[in-house]
mmCIF file of C-alpha atoms in Angstrom:
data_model
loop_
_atom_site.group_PDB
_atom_site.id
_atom_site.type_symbol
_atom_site.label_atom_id
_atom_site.label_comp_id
_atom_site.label_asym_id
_atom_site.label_seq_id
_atom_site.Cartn_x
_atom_site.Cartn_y
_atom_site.Cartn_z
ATOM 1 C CA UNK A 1 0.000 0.000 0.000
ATOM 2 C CA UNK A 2 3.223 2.357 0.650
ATOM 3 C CA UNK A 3 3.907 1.806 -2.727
ATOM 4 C CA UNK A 4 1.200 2.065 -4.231
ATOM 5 C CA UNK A 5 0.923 5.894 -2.385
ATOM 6 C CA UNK A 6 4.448 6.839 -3.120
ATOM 7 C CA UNK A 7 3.796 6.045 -6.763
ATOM 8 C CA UNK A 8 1.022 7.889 -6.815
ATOM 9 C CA UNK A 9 2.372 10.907 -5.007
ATOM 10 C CA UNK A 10 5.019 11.002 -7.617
ATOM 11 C CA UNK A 11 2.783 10.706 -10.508
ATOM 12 C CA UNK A 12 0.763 13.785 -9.254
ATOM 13 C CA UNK A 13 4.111 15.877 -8.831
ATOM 14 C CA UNK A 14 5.231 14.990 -11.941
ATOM 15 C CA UNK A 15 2.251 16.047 -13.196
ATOM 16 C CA UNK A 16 1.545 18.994 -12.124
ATOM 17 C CA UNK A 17 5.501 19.800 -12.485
ATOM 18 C CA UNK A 18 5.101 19.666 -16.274
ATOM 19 C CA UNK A 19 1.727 21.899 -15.956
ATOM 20 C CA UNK A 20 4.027 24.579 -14.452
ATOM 21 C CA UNK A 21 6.729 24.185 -16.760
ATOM 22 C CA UNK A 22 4.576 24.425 -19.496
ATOM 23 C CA UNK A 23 3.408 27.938 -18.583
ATOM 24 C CA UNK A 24 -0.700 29.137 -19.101
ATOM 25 C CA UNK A 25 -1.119 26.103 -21.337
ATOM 26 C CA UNK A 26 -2.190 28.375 -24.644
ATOM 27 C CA UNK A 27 0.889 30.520 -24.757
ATOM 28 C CA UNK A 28 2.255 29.290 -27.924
ATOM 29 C CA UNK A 29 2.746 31.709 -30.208
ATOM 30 C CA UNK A 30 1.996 34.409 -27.319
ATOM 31 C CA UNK A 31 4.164 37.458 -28.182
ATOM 32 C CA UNK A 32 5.725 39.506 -24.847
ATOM 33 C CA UNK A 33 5.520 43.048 -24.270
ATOM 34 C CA UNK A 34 7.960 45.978 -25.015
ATOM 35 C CA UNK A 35 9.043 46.052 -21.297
ATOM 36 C CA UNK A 36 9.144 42.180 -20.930
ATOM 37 C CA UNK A 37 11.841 42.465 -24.007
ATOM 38 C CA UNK A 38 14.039 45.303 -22.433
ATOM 39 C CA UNK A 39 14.092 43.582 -19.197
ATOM 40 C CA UNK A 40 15.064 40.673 -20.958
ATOM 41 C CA UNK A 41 18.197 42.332 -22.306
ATOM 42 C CA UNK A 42 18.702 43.947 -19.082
ATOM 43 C CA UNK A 43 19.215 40.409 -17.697
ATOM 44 C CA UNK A 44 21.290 39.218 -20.228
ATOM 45 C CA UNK A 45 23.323 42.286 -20.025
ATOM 46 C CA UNK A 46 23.840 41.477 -15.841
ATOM 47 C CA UNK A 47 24.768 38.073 -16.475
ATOM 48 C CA UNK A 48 27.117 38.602 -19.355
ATOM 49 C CA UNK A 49 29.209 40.507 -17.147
ATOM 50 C CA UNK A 50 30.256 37.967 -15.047
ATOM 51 C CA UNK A 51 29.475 35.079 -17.184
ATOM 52 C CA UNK A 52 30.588 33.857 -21.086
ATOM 53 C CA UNK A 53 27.034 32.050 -22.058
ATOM 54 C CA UNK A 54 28.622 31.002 -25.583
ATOM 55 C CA UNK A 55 27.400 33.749 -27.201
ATOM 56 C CA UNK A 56 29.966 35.208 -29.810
ATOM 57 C CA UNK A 57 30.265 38.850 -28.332
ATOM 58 C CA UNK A 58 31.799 36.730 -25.438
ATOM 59 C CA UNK A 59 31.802 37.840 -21.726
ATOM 60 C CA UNK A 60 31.279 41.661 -21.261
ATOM 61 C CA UNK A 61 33.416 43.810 -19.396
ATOM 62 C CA UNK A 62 32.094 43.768 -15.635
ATOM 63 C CA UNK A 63 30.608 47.380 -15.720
ATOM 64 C CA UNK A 64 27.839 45.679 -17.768
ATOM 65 C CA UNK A 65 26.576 44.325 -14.393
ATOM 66 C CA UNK A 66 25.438 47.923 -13.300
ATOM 67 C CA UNK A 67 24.399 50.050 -16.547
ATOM 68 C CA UNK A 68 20.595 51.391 -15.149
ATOM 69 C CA UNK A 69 18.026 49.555 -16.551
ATOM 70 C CA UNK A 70 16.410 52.462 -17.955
ATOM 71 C CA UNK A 71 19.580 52.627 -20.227
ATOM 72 C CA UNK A 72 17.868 50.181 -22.481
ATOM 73 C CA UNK A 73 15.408 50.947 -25.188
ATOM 74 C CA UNK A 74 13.581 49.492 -27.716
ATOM 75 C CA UNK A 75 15.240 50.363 -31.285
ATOM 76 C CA UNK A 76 12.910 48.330 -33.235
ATOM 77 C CA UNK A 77 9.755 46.112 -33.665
ATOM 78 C CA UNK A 78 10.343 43.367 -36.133
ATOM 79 C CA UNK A 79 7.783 40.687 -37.326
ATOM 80 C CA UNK A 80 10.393 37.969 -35.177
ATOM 81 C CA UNK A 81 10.658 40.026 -32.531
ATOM 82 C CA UNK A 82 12.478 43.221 -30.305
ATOM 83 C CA UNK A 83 15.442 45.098 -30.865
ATOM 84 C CA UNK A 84 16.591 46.734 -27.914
ATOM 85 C CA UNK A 85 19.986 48.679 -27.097
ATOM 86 C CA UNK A 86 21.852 49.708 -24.281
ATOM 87 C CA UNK A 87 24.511 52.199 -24.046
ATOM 88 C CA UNK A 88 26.965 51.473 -21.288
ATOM 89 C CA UNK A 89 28.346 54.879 -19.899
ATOM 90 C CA UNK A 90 31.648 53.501 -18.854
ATOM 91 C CA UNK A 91 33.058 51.861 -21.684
ATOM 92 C CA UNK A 92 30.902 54.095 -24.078
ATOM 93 C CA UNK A 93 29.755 50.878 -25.881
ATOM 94 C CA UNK A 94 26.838 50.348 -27.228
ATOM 95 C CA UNK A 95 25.403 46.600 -27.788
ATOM 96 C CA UNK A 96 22.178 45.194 -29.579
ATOM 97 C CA UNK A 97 20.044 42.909 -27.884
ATOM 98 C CA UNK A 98 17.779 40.537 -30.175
ATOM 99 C CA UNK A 99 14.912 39.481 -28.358
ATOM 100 C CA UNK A 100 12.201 37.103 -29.710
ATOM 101 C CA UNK A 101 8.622 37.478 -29.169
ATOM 102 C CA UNK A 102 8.675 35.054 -26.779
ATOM 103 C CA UNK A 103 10.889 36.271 -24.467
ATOM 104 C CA UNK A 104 13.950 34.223 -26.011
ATOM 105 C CA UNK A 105 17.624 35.939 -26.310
ATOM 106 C CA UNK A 106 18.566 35.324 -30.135
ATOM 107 C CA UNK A 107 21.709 37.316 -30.440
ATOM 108 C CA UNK A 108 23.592 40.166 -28.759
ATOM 109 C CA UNK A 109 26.161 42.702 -31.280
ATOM 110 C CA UNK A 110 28.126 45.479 -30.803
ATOM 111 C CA UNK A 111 25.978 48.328 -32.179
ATOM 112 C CA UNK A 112 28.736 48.516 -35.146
ATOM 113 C CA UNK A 113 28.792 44.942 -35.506
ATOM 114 C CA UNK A 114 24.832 45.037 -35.862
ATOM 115 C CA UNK A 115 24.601 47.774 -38.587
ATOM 116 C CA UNK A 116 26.671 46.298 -40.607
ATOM 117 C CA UNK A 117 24.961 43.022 -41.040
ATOM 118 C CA UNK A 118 21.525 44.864 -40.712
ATOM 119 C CA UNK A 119 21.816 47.184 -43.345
ATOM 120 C CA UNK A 120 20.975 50.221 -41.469
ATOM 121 C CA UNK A 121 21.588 52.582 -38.476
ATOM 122 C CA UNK A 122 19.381 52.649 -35.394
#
C-alpha cells in the first residue's frame, strides 16, 4: 500500500511539475511586451558581465553588471521580434540585444557589428 501511495504521489508531482513548466497552457505563439523584451536584455546584459554564455560577443566587461536599466530601449519592432539597445556609460559601448517574441535571447552585437549586417543605423 506504501507503494502504491508513493507512486502515486510522484505521478501527481510529476504532473503537475510539467503543468508549471509548461506555462498558461495556450501561450504558444503568445508574443511579450515591449518592457518584458528590455528587461530581458537587461538580464542578459547582468549576467554577461560575469558570465561567457557562448554567445559570440563573449563575456562583457564587468561594468555591464550595473548600466541602469532604464539605459535600455527598444530600437525596433520586427515581425520575429524586439530590438533593444543599451549604451553602457563607462566603456561608451553600445550593444544590440535581439529578443524574440517570446521572451527568447537570439543574439547580442556590438551596435557597429549590428549595422553592418543589418543594413541600417538605429
Amino acid at each position: 500500500m506504501k507503494t502504491l501511495i508513493s507512486l502515486f504521489a510522484a505521478a501527481t508531482l510529476f504532473i503537475s511539475g510539467s503543468v508549471f513548466a509548461h506555462g498558461d497552457g495556450h501561450g504558444h505563439g503568445k508574443i511579450i511586451s515591449v518592457q518584458k523584451a528590455k528587461t530581458v536584455a537587461y538580464m542578459v546584459a547582468k549576467k554577461m558581465s560575469f558570465k561567457d554564455t557562448g554567445l559570440k560577443i563573449g563575456k562583457l566587461d564587468k561594468s555591464w553588471g550595473s548600466v541602469d536599466k532604464n539605459s535600455f530601449k527598444l530600437t525596433e519592432k520586427t515581425e520575429q521580434g524586439y530590438i533593444v539597445s543599451a549604451t553602457n556609460q563607462t566603456t561608451k559601448e553600445t550593444l544590440v540585444f535581439t529578443i524574440s517574441n517570446s521572451g527568447a535571447l537570439v543574439d547580442v552585437q556590438n551596435k557597429i557589428n549590428f549595422e553592418a549586417k543589418h543594413g541600417h543605423s538605429h
